[in-house]
CSV table of C-alpha atoms in Angstrom, one decimal:
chain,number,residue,atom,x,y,z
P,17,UNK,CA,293.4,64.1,174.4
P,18,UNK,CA,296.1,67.1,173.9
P,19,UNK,CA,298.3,68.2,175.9
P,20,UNK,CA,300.0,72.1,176.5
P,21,UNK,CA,303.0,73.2,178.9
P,22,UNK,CA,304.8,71.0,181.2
P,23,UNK,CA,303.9,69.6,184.6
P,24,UNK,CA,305.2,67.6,187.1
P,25,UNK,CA,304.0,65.5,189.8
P,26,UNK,CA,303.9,68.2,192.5
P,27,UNK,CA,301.6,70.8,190.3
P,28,UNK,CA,298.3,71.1,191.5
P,29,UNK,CA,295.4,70.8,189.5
P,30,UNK,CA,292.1,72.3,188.9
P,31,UNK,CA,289.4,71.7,186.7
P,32,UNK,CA,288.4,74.4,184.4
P,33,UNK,CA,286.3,72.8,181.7
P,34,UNK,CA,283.9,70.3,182.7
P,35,UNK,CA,280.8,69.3,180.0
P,36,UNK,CA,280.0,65.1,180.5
P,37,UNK,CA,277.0,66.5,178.2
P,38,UNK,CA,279.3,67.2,175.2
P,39,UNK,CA,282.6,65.1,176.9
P,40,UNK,CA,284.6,68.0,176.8
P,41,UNK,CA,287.4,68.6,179.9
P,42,UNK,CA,290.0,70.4,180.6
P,43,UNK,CA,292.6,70.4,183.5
P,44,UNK,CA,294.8,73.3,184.8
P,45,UNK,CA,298.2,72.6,185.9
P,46,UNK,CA,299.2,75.3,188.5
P,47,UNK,CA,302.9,75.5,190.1
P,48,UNK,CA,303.3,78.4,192.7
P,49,UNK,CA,300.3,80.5,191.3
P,50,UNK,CA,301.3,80.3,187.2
P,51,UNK,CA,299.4,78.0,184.9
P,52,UNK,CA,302.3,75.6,184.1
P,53,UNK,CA,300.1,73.3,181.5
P,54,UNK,CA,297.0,71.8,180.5
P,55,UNK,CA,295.1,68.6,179.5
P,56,UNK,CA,292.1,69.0,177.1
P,57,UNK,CA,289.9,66.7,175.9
P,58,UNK,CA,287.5,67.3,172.9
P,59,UNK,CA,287.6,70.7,173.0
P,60,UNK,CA,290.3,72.3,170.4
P,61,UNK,CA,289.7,76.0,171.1
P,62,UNK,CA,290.3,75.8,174.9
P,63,UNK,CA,293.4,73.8,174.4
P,64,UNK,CA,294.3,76.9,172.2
P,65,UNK,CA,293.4,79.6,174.5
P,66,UNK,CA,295.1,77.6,177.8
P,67,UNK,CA,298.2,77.3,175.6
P,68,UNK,CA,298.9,81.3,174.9
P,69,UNK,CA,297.7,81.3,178.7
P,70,UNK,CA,300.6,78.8,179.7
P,71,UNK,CA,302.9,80.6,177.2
P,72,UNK,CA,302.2,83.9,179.0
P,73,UNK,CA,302.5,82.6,182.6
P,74,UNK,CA,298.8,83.0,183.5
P,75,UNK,CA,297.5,82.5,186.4
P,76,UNK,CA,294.9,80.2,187.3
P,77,UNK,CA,292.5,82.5,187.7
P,78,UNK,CA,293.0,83.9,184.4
P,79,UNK,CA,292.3,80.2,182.9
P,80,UNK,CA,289.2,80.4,184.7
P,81,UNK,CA,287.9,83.5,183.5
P,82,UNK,CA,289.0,82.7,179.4
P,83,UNK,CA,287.5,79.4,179.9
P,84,UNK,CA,284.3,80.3,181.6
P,85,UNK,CA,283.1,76.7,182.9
């Protein structure tokens, strides 16, 4: 389990990788409408890819579409 950015209690949070199969997730953190952080587990490159995202202040919707659940 890794973790990018920094969140607090009132960020939402959305799902963006989900594969039980290969138990793989990730988790969005989302203040306002930025990406504000991430959780990842067992999956190295999307941790890598949401942190630049987090760095840039992303949007949600651009962790979705790098992702690509």
């Amino acid at each position: 389990m890794q973790f990018a950015g920094r969140a607090v209690a009132e960020d939402r949070t959305a799902v963006v990788l989900d594969r039980p199969d290969r138990r793989r997730f990730a988790l969005a953190y989302v203040r306002g409408d930025r990406l504000r952080g991430a959780l990842v587990v067992n999956a190295p490159r999307v941790l890598a890819t949401l942190r630049r995202l987090v760095a840039a202040g992303a949007s949600l919707d651009d962790a979705f579409a790098a992702v690509q659940i």
